[in-house]
CSV table of N, CA, C and O in Angstrom, one decimal:
chain,number,residue,atom,x,y,z
S,1,UNK,N,5.9,-13.7,-13.2
S,1,UNK,CA,4.9,-14.3,-12.3
S,1,UNK,C,4.8,-13.6,-11.0
S,1,UNK,O,5.8,-13.2,-10.5
S,2,UNK,N,3.6,-13.5,-10.4
S,2,UNK,CA,3.5,-13.0,-9.1
S,2,UNK,C,3.2,-14.1,-8.1
S,2,UNK,O,3.1,-15.3,-8.5
S,3,UNK,N,3.2,-13.8,-6.8
S,3,UNK,CA,3.1,-14.8,-5.7
S,3,UNK,C,2.1,-15.9,-6.0
S,3,UNK,O,1.0,-15.7,-6.4
S,4,UNK,N,2.5,-17.1,-5.7
S,4,UNK,CA,1.7,-18.4,-5.9
S,4,UNK,C,1.1,-18.5,-7.2
S,4,UNK,O,-0.1,-18.7,-7.4
S,5,UNK,N,1.9,-18.5,-8.3
S,5,UNK,CA,1.5,-18.7,-9.6
S,5,UNK,C,2.5,-19.5,-10.4
S,5,UNK,O,3.7,-19.6,-9.9
S,6,UNK,N,2.1,-20.1,-11.5
S,6,UNK,CA,3.1,-20.8,-12.3
S,6,UNK,C,2.6,-20.8,-13.7
S,6,UNK,O,1.5,-20.5,-14.1
S,7,UNK,N,3.6,-21.1,-14.6
S,7,UNK,CA,3.3,-21.3,-16.0
S,7,UNK,C,4.1,-22.6,-16.4
S,7,UNK,O,5.2,-22.8,-16.0
S,8,UNK,N,3.4,-23.4,-17.2
S,8,UNK,CA,4.0,-24.7,-17.6
S,8,UNK,C,3.9,-24.8,-19.1
S,8,UNK,O,2.9,-24.5,-19.7
S,9,UNK,N,5.0,-25.3,-19.8
S,9,UNK,CA,4.9,-25.7,-21.2
S,9,UNK,C,5.0,-27.2,-21.2
S,9,UNK,O,6.0,-27.8,-20.7
S,10,UNK,N,4.0,-27.8,-21.7
S,10,UNK,CA,3.9,-29.3,-21.8
S,10,UNK,C,4.1,-29.8,-23.2
S,10,UNK,O,4.0,-29.0,-24.2
S,11,UNK,N,4.4,-31.1,-23.3
S,11,UNK,CA,4.4,-31.7,-24.6
S,11,UNK,C,5.7,-31.4,-25.4
S,11,UNK,O,5.6,-31.4,-26.7
S,12,UNK,N,6.8,-31.1,-24.8
S,12,UNK,CA,8.0,-30.8,-25.5
S,12,UNK,C,8.6,-32.1,-26.0
S,12,UNK,O,8.9,-33.0,-25.2
S,13,UNK,N,8.8,-32.2,-27.3
S,13,UNK,CA,9.5,-33.4,-27.8
S,13,UNK,C,11.0,-33.3,-27.8
S,13,UNK,O,11.5,-32.3,-28.3
S,14,UNK,N,11.6,-34.3,-27.3
S,14,UNK,CA,13.1,-34.4,-27.4
S,14,UNK,C,13.5,-35.6,-28.3
S,14,UNK,O,14.6,-36.0,-28.2
S,15,UNK,N,12.6,-36.0,-29.0
S,15,UNK,CA,12.8,-37.2,-29.9
S,15,UNK,C,14.0,-36.9,-30.8
S,15,UNK,O,14.0,-35.9,-31.5
S,16,UNK,N,14.9,-37.8,-30.8
S,16,UNK,CA,16.1,-37.7,-31.7
S,16,UNK,C,17.2,-36.8,-31.1
S,16,UNK,O,18.2,-36.6,-31.7
S,17,UNK,N,17.1,-36.4,-29.8
S,17,UNK,CA,18.0,-35.6,-29.1
S,17,UNK,C,18.5,-36.1,-27.8
S,17,UNK,O,17.7,-36.8,-27.1
S,18,UNK,N,19.7,-35.9,-27.4
S,18,UNK,CA,20.3,-36.3,-26.2
S,18,UNK,C,20.9,-35.1,-25.5
S,18,UNK,O,21.0,-34.1,-26.1
S,19,UNK,N,21.3,-35.3,-24.3
S,19,UNK,CA,22.0,-34.2,-23.5
S,19,UNK,C,21.2,-33.0,-23.5
S,19,UNK,O,21.6,-31.9,-23.9
S,20,UNK,N,19.9,-33.1,-23.1
S,20,UNK,CA,18.9,-32.0,-23.1
S,20,UNK,C,19.3,-30.9,-22.0
S,20,UNK,O,19.6,-31.3,-20.9
S,21,UNK,N,19.3,-29.7,-22.4
S,21,UNK,CA,19.6,-28.6,-21.5
S,21,UNK,C,18.5,-27.5,-21.6
S,21,UNK,O,17.8,-27.4,-22.6
S,22,UNK,N,18.3,-26.9,-20.5
S,22,UNK,CA,17.3,-25.8,-20.4
S,22,UNK,C,18.1,-24.5,-20.0
S,22,UNK,O,18.9,-24.5,-19.1
S,23,UNK,N,18.0,-23.5,-20.8
S,23,UNK,CA,18.6,-22.2,-20.6
S,23,UNK,C,17.5,-21.2,-20.4
S,23,UNK,O,16.5,-21.2,-21.1
S,24,UNK,N,17.7,-20.3,-19.4
S,24,UNK,CA,16.8,-19.3,-19.0
S,24,UNK,C,17.4,-18.2,-18.2
S,24,UNK,O,18.5,-18.4,-17.6
S,25,UNK,N,16.8,-17.1,-18.1
S,25,UNK,CA,17.2,-16.0,-17.2
S,25,UNK,C,16.1,-15.9,-16.2
S,25,UNK,O,14.9,-16.1,-16.5
S,26,UNK,N,16.5,-15.5,-14.9
S,26,UNK,CA,15.5,-15.3,-13.9
S,26,UNK,C,15.9,-14.1,-13.1
S,26,UNK,O,17.1,-13.8,-12.8
S,27,UNK,N,14.9,-13.3,-12.8
S,27,UNK,CA,15.1,-12.1,-12.0
S,27,UNK,C,14.1,-12.1,-10.8
S,27,UNK,O,12.9,-11.8,-11.0
S,28,UNK,N,14.5,-12.5,-9.6
S,28,UNK,CA,13.7,-12.4,-8.4
S,28,UNK,C,13.5,-10.9,-8.0
S,28,UNK,O,14.5,-10.2,-8.0
S,29,UNK,N,12.3,-10.5,-7.7
S,29,UNK,CA,12.1,-9.0,-7.4
S,29,UNK,C,11.2,-8.9,-6.2
S,29,UNK,O,10.1,-9.5,-6.1
S,30,UNK,N,11.7,-8.3,-5.2
S,30,UNK,CA,11.0,-8.0,-3.9
S,30,UNK,C,10.6,-9.3,-3.2
S,30,UNK,O,9.5,-9.3,-2.6
S,31,UNK,N,11.4,-10.3,-3.2
S,31,UNK,CA,11.1,-11.5,-2.5
S,31,UNK,C,11.3,-11.3,-1.0
S,31,UNK,O,12.3,-10.7,-0.6
S,32,UNK,N,10.4,-11.9,-0.2
S,32,UNK,CA,10.6,-11.9,1.3
S,32,UNK,C,11.4,-13.1,1.6
S,32,UNK,O,11.7,-13.9,0.8
S,33,UNK,N,11.6,-13.3,2.9
S,33,UNK,CA,12.5,-14.4,3.4
S,33,UNK,C,12.1,-15.8,2.9
S,33,UNK,O,13.0,-16.5,2.4
S,34,UNK,N,10.9,-16.1,2.9
S,34,UNK,CA,10.5,-17.5,2.5
S,34,UNK,C,9.9,-17.6,1.1
S,34,UNK,O,9.5,-18.7,0.7
S,35,UNK,N,9.9,-16.5,0.3
S,35,UNK,CA,9.5,-16.6,-1.1
S,35,UNK,C,10.5,-17.2,-2.0
S,35,UNK,O,11.7,-17.1,-1.7
S,36,UNK,N,10.1,-17.9,-3.0
S,36,UNK,CA,11.0,-18.6,-3.9
S,36,UNK,C,10.5,-18.4,-5.4
S,36,UNK,O,9.3,-18.3,-5.7
S,37,UNK,N,11.5,-18.5,-6.3
S,37,UNK,CA,11.2,-18.7,-7.7
S,37,UNK,C,11.8,-20.0,-8.0
S,37,UNK,O,12.9,-20.3,-7.6
S,38,UNK,N,11.0,-20.9,-8.6
S,38,UNK,CA,11.4,-22.3,-8.9
S,38,UNK,C,11.3,-22.6,-10.3
S,38,UNK,O,10.3,-22.3,-11.0
S,39,UNK,N,12.3,-23.4,-10.8
S,39,UNK,CA,12.2,-24.0,-12.1
S,39,UNK,C,12.3,-25.5,-12.0
S,39,UNK,O,13.1,-26.1,-11.2
S,40,UNK,N,11.3,-26.2,-12.6
S,40,UNK,CA,11.3,-27.7,-12.5
S,40,UNK,C,10.9,-28.3,-13.8
S,40,UNK,O,10.4,-27.6,-14.7
S,41,UNK,N,11.1,-29.6,-14.0
S,41,UNK,CA,10.7,-30.3,-15.2
S,41,UNK,C,10.1,-31.6,-14.9
S,41,UNK,O,10.4,-32.2,-13.8
S,42,UNK,N,9.4,-32.1,-15.8
S,42,UNK,CA,8.7,-33.4,-15.7
S,42,UNK,C,9.0,-34.2,-17.0
S,42,UNK,O,9.1,-33.7,-18.1
S,43,UNK,N,9.2,-35.5,-16.9
S,43,UNK,CA,9.4,-36.4,-18.0
S,43,UNK,C,8.2,-37.3,-18.3
S,43,UNK,O,8.2,-38.2,-19.1
S,44,UNK,N,7.1,-37.0,-17.5
S,44,UNK,CA,5.9,-37.9,-17.6
S,44,UNK,C,4.7,-37.0,-17.8
S,44,UNK,O,3.6,-37.2,-17.3
S,45,UNK,N,4.8,-36.0,-18.7
S,45,UNK,CA,3.7,-35.0,-19.0
S,45,UNK,C,3.1,-34.4,-17.8
S,45,UNK,O,1.9,-34.2,-17.7
S,46,UNK,N,3.9,-34.0,-16.8
S,46,UNK,CA,3.4,-33.2,-15.7
S,46,UNK,C,2.9,-34.0,-14.5
S,46,UNK,O,2.4,-33.4,-13.6
S,47,UNK,N,3.0,-35.3,-14.5
S,47,UNK,CA,2.6,-36.1,-13.3
S,47,UNK,C,3.5,-35.9,-12.1
S,47,UNK,O,3.1,-35.7,-11.0
S,48,UNK,N,4.8,-35.9,-12.4
S,48,UNK,CA,5.8,-35.7,-11.3
S,48,UNK,C,6.8,-34.7,-11.8
S,48,UNK,O,7.3,-34.8,-13.0
S,49,UNK,N,7.2,-33.8,-10.9
S,49,UNK,CA,8.2,-32.8,-11.3
S,49,UNK,C,9.5,-32.9,-10.5
S,49,UNK,O,9.4,-33.3,-9.3
S,50,UNK,N,10.6,-32.6,-11.1
S,50,UNK,CA,11.9,-32.6,-10.4
S,50,UNK,C,12.4,-31.1,-10.4
S,50,UNK,O,12.4,-30.5,-11.5
S,51,UNK,N,12.8,-30.6,-9.3
S,51,UNK,CA,13.2,-29.2,-9.2
S,51,UNK,C,14.6,-29.1,-9.8
S,51,UNK,O,15.5,-29.9,-9.4
S,52,UNK,N,14.8,-28.2,-10.7
S,52,UNK,CA,16.1,-27.9,-11.2
S,52,UNK,C,16.9,-26.9,-10.4
S,52,UNK,O,18.0,-27.0,-10.1
S,53,UNK,N,16.1,-25.8,-9.9
S,53,UNK,CA,16.7,-24.8,-9.1
S,53,UNK,C,15.7,-23.9,-8.5
S,53,UNK,O,14.6,-23.7,-9.0
S,54,UNK,N,16.0,-23.5,-7.3
S,54,UNK,CA,15.1,-22.5,-6.6
S,54,UNK,C,16.0,-21.2,-6.3
S,54,UNK,O,17.2,-21.3,-6.1
S,55,UNK,N,15.3,-20.1,-6.4
S,55,UNK,CA,16.0,-18.8,-6.2
S,55,UNK,C,15.3,-18.1,-5.1
S,55,UNK,O,14.0,-18.1,-4.9
S,56,UNK,N,16.0,-17.3,-4.2
S,56,UNK,CA,15.4,-16.6,-3.1
S,56,UNK,C,15.8,-15.1,-3.2
S,56,UNK,O,16.3,-14.6,-4.3
S,57,UNK,N,15.6,-14.3,-2.1
S,57,UNK,CA,15.8,-12.9,-2.2
S,57,UNK,C,17.3,-12.5,-2.4
S,57,UNK,O,17.6,-11.4,-2.7
S,58,UNK,N,18.2,-13.5,-2.2
S,58,UNK,CA,19.6,-13.2,-2.4
S,58,UNK,C,20.1,-13.5,-3.8
S,58,UNK,O,21.3,-13.2,-4.1
S,59,UNK,N,19.3,-14.0,-4.6
S,59,UNK,CA,19.7,-14.4,-6.0
S,59,UNK,C,19.7,-13.2,-6.9
S,59,UNK,O,18.8,-12.4,-6.9
S,60,UNK,N,20.7,-13.1,-7.7
S,60,UNK,CA,20.9,-12.0,-8.6
S,60,UNK,C,20.3,-12.4,-10.0
S,60,UNK,O,20.2,-13.6,-10.3
S,61,UNK,N,20.0,-11.5,-10.8
S,61,UNK,CA,19.6,-11.8,-12.2
S,61,UNK,C,20.7,-12.4,-12.9
S,61,UNK,O,21.8,-11.9,-12.9
S,62,UNK,N,20.4,-13.6,-13.5
S,62,UNK,CA,21.5,-14.3,-14.2
S,62,UNK,C,20.8,-15.1,-15.3
S,62,UNK,O,19.7,-15.5,-15.3
S,63,UNK,N,21.7,-15.5,-16.3
S,63,UNK,CA,21.3,-16.5,-17.3
S,63,UNK,C,21.8,-17.9,-16.8
S,63,UNK,O,23.0,-18.0,-16.4
S,64,UNK,N,21.0,-18.9,-16.8
S,64,UNK,CA,21.3,-20.2,-16.2
S,64,UNK,C,21.2,-21.2,-17.3
S,64,UNK,O,20.4,-21.2,-18.2
S,65,UNK,N,22.1,-22.2,-17.3
S,65,UNK,CA,22.1,-23.3,-18.2
S,65,UNK,C,22.1,-24.6,-17.3
S,65,UNK,O,23.0,-24.8,-16.5
S,66,UNK,N,21.0,-25.3,-17.4
S,66,UNK,CA,20.8,-26.5,-16.5
S,66,UNK,C,20.6,-27.7,-17.3
S,66,UNK,O,19.7,-27.8,-18.2
S,67,UNK,N,21.4,-28.8,-17.1
S,67,UNK,CA,21.2,-30.0,-17.9
S,67,UNK,C,20.0,-30.8,-17.2
S,67,UNK,O,19.9,-30.8,-16.0
S,68,UNK,N,19.2,-31.4,-18.1
S,68,UNK,CA,18.2,-32.3,-17.6
S,68,UNK,C,18.8,-33.7,-17.5
S,68,UNK,O,19.8,-34.0,-18.2
S,69,UNK,N,18.3,-34.6,-16.7
S,69,UNK,CA,18.8,-35.9,-16.5
S,69,UNK,C,18.6,-36.7,-17.8
S,69,UNK,O,17.8,-36.4,-18.7
S,70,UNK,N,19.4,-37.8,-18.0
S,70,UNK,CA,19.3,-38.6,-19.2
S,70,UNK,C,17.9,-39.1,-19.5
S,70,UNK,O,17.5,-39.4,-20.6
S,71,UNK,N,17.0,-39.2,-18.4
S,71,UNK,CA,15.6,-39.6,-18.6
S,71,UNK,C,14.9,-38.7,-19.6
S,71,UNK,O,13.8,-39.1,-20.1
S,72,UNK,N,15.3,-37.5,-19.8
S,72,UNK,CA,14.6,-36.5,-20.6
S,72,UNK,C,15.0,-36.7,-22.1
S,72,UNK,O,14.4,-36.1,-23.0
S,73,UNK,N,16.0,-37.5,-22.4
S,73,UNK,CA,16.5,-37.7,-23.7
S,73,UNK,C,15.5,-38.5,-24.6
S,73,UNK,O,14.8,-39.4,-24.1
S,74,UNK,N,15.4,-38.2,-25.8
S,74,UNK,CA,14.7,-39.0,-26.8
S,74,UNK,C,13.2,-39.3,-26.5
S,74,UNK,O,12.8,-40.4,-26.7
S,75,UNK,N,12.5,-38.3,-25.9
S,75,UNK,CA,11.1,-38.6,-25.6
S,75,UNK,C,10.2,-37.9,-26.6
S,75,UNK,O,10.5,-36.7,-27.0
S,76,UNK,N,9.1,-38.5,-27.1
S,76,UNK,CA,8.3,-38.0,-28.1
S,76,UNK,C,7.5,-36.7,-27.7
S,76,UNK,O,7.6,-35.7,-28.3
S,77,UNK,N,6.8,-36.8,-26.6
S,77,UNK,CA,6.1,-35.6,-26.1
S,77,UNK,C,6.0,-35.5,-24.6
S,77,UNK,O,5.1,-34.8,-24.1
S,78,UNK,N,6.9,-36.1,-23.9
S,78,UNK,CA,6.7,-36.3,-22.4
S,78,UNK,C,7.3,-35.2,-21.6
S,78,UNK,O,7.1,-35.2,-20.4
S,79,UNK,N,8.1,-34.3,-22.1
S,79,UNK,CA,8.8,-33.3,-21.2
S,79,UNK,C,7.9,-32.1,-21.0
S,79,UNK,O,7.4,-31.5,-22.0
S,80,UNK,N,7.8,-31.7,-19.8
S,80,UNK,CA,7.2,-30.4,-19.4
S,80,UNK,C,8.1,-29.6,-18.6
S,80,UNK,O,8.9,-30.1,-17.8
S,81,UNK,N,8.1,-28.3,-18.8
S,81,UNK,CA,8.9,-27.3,-18.0
S,81,UNK,C,8.0,-26.4,-17.2
S,81,UNK,O,7.0,-25.9,-17.8
S,82,UNK,N,8.2,-26.2,-15.9
S,82,UNK,CA,7.4,-25.3,-15.1
S,82,UNK,C,8.2,-24.3,-14.4
S,82,UNK,O,9.3,-24.5,-13.9
S,83,UNK,N,7.7,-23.0,-14.5
S,83,UNK,CA,8.3,-21.9,-13.8
S,83,UNK,C,7.3,-21.4,-12.8
S,83,UNK,O,6.1,-21.2,-13.1
S,84,UNK,N,7.7,-21.2,-11.5
S,84,UNK,CA,6.8,-20.9,-10.4
S,84,UNK,C,7.3,-19.7,-9.6
S,84,UNK,O,8.5,-19.5,-9.4
S,85,UNK,N,6.3,-19.0,-9.0
S,85,UNK,CA,6.5,-18.0,-8.0
S,85,UNK,C,5.8,-18.6,-6.7
S,85,UNK,O,4.6,-18.8,-6.8
S,86,UNK,N,6.6,-18.9,-5.7
S,86,UNK,CA,6.0,-19.6,-4.5
S,86,UNK,C,6.1,-18.6,-3.3
S,86,UNK,O,7.2,-18.2,-2.9
S,87,UNK,N,4.9,-18.3,-2.8
S,87,UNK,CA,4.9,-17.4,-1.6
S,87,UNK,C,5.2,-18.1,-0.3
S,87,UNK,O,4.7,-19.2,-0.1
S,88,UNK,N,6.0,-17.4,0.5
S,88,UNK,CA,6.3,-18.0,1.8
S,88,UNK,C,5.3,-17.6,2.8
S,88,UNK,O,5.4,-17.9,4.0
S,89,UNK,N,4.2,-16.9,2.4
S,89,UNK,CA,3.1,-16.6,3.3
S,89,UNK,C,3.0,-15.1,3.8
S,89,UNK,O,2.0,-14.7,4.3
S,90,UNK,N,4.1,-14.4,3.6
S,90,UNK,CA,4.0,-13.0,4.0
S,90,UNK,C,3.2,-12.1,3.1
S,90,UNK,O,2.4,-11.3,3.5
S,91,UNK,N,3.5,-12.1,1.8
S,91,UNK,CA,2.9,-11.3,0.8
S,91,UNK,C,2.9,-12.0,-0.5
S,91,UNK,O,3.7,-12.8,-0.8
S,92,UNK,N,2.0,-11.6,-1.4
S,92,UNK,CA,2.0,-12.1,-2.8
S,92,UNK,C,2.4,-11.0,-3.7
S,92,UNK,O,2.2,-11.1,-4.9
S,93,UNK,N,3.1,-10.0,-3.2
S,93,UNK,CA,3.5,-8.8,-4.1
S,93,UNK,C,4.8,-9.0,-4.8
S,93,UNK,O,5.2,-8.1,-5.5
S,94,UNK,N,5.5,-10.1,-4.5
S,94,UNK,CA,6.8,-10.2,-5.1
S,94,UNK,C,6.7,-10.7,-6.6
S,94,UNK,O,5.6,-11.1,-7.0
S,95,UNK,N,7.8,-10.7,-7.3
S,95,UNK,CA,7.7,-11.1,-8.7
S,95,UNK,C,8.9,-12.0,-9.0
S,95,UNK,O,10.0,-11.9,-8.5
S,96,UNK,N,8.7,-13.0,-10.0
S,96,UNK,CA,9.7,-13.8,-10.5
S,96,UNK,C,9.6,-13.6,-12.0
S,96,UNK,O,8.6,-14.0,-12.7
S,97,UNK,N,10.6,-13.0,-12.6
S,97,UNK,CA,10.7,-12.7,-14.0
S,97,UNK,C,11.5,-13.8,-14.7
S,97,UNK,O,12.7,-13.9,-14.4
S,98,UNK,N,11.0,-14.5,-15.6
S,98,UNK,CA,11.7,-15.5,-16.4
S,98,UNK,C,11.7,-15.1,-17.8
S,98,UNK,O,10.7,-14.7,-18.4
S,99,UNK,N,12.8,-15.2,-18.5
S,99,UNK,CA,13.0,-14.8,-19.9
S,99,UNK,C,14.0,-15.6,-20.5
S,99,UNK,O,14.7,-16.4,-19.9
S,100,UNK,N,14.2,-15.4,-21.8
S,100,UNK,CA,15.2,-16.0,-22.6
S,100,UNK,C,15.3,-17.5,-22.4
S,100,UNK,O,16.3,-18.1,-22.1
S,101,UNK,N,14.1,-18.2,-22.6
S,101,UNK,CA,14.0,-19.6,-22.3
S,101,UNK,C,14.2,-20.4,-23.6
S,101,UNK,O,13.6,-20.2,-24.6
S,102,UNK,N,15.2,-21.4,-23.5
S,102,UNK,CA,15.5,-22.2,-24.6
S,102,UNK,C,15.7,-23.7,-24.1
S,102,UNK,O,16.2,-23.9,-23.0
S,103,UNK,N,15.2,-24.6,-24.9
S,103,UNK,CA,15.5,-26.1,-24.6
S,103,UNK,C,16.2,-26.6,-25.8
S,103,UNK,O,15.8,-26.4,-27.0
S,104,UNK,N,17.4,-27.2,-25.6
S,104,UNK,CA,18.2,-27.7,-26.7
S,104,UNK,C,19.0,-28.9,-26.3
S,104,UNK,O,19.1,-29.2,-25.1
S,105,UNK,N,19.5,-29.6,-27.3
S,105,UNK,CA,20.2,-30.9,-27.1
S,105,UNK,C,21.1,-31.2,-28.3
S,105,UNK,O,21.2,-30.4,-29.2
S,106,UNK,N,21.7,-32.3,-28.2
S,106,UNK,CA,22.6,-32.8,-29.3
S,106,UNK,C,21.8,-33.8,-30.1
S,106,UNK,O,21.2,-34.8,-29.6
S,107,UNK,N,21.8,-33.7,-31.4
S,107,UNK,CA,21.1,-34.6,-32.3
S,107,UNK,C,21.8,-35.9,-32.3
S,107,UNK,O,23.0,-36.0,-32.5
S,108,UNK,N,21.0,-37.0,-31.9
S,108,UNK,CA,21.6,-38.3,-31.9
S,108,UNK,C,20.9,-39.2,-30.8
S,108,UNK,O,19.9,-38.8,-30.2
S,109,UNK,N,21.5,-40.4,-30.6
S,109,UNK,CA,21.0,-41.3,-29.6
S,109,UNK,C,22.2,-41.8,-28.8
S,109,UNK,O,23.3,-41.8,-29.3
S,110,UNK,N,21.9,-42.3,-27.6
S,110,UNK,CA,22.9,-42.8,-26.8
S,110,UNK,C,23.2,-44.3,-27.1
S,110,UNK,O,22.3,-45.0,-27.4
S,111,UNK,N,24.4,-44.7,-27.1
S,111,UNK,CA,24.8,-46.1,-27.3
S,111,UNK,C,24.5,-46.8,-26.0
S,111,UNK,O,25.0,-46.4,-25.0
S,112,UNK,N,23.8,-47.9,-26.1
S,112,UNK,CA,23.6,-48.8,-24.9
S,112,UNK,C,24.8,-49.7,-24.8
S,112,UNK,O,25.2,-50.4,-25.8
S,113,UNK,N,25.4,-49.8,-23.6
S,113,UNK,CA,26.5,-50.7,-23.4
S,113,UNK,C,26.2,-51.7,-22.3
S,113,UNK,O,25.4,-51.5,-21.5
């Protein structure tokens, strides 16, 4: 992604799964001081997003494994994942490379106590 752009995958079903995790790699490239690469998710089909992680010019290329909150468990089609390149205003020439994206969980349901 280049400056001030995003890509979203909507309608991810977690029905029948708990302990949902998002795994991905991110490579920030030529970010200025206020530029960011951001990963967020929504449990209401994109109406509201929660930031999982932001990356800046000091972030190295890595593979990340981030757990989603229990609210993301066992949803039919409500989970959305968004990857963003956010410009701090200096330039739009930086890049956020996202790759190796996986969503996974444990088959089952939580016991209510």
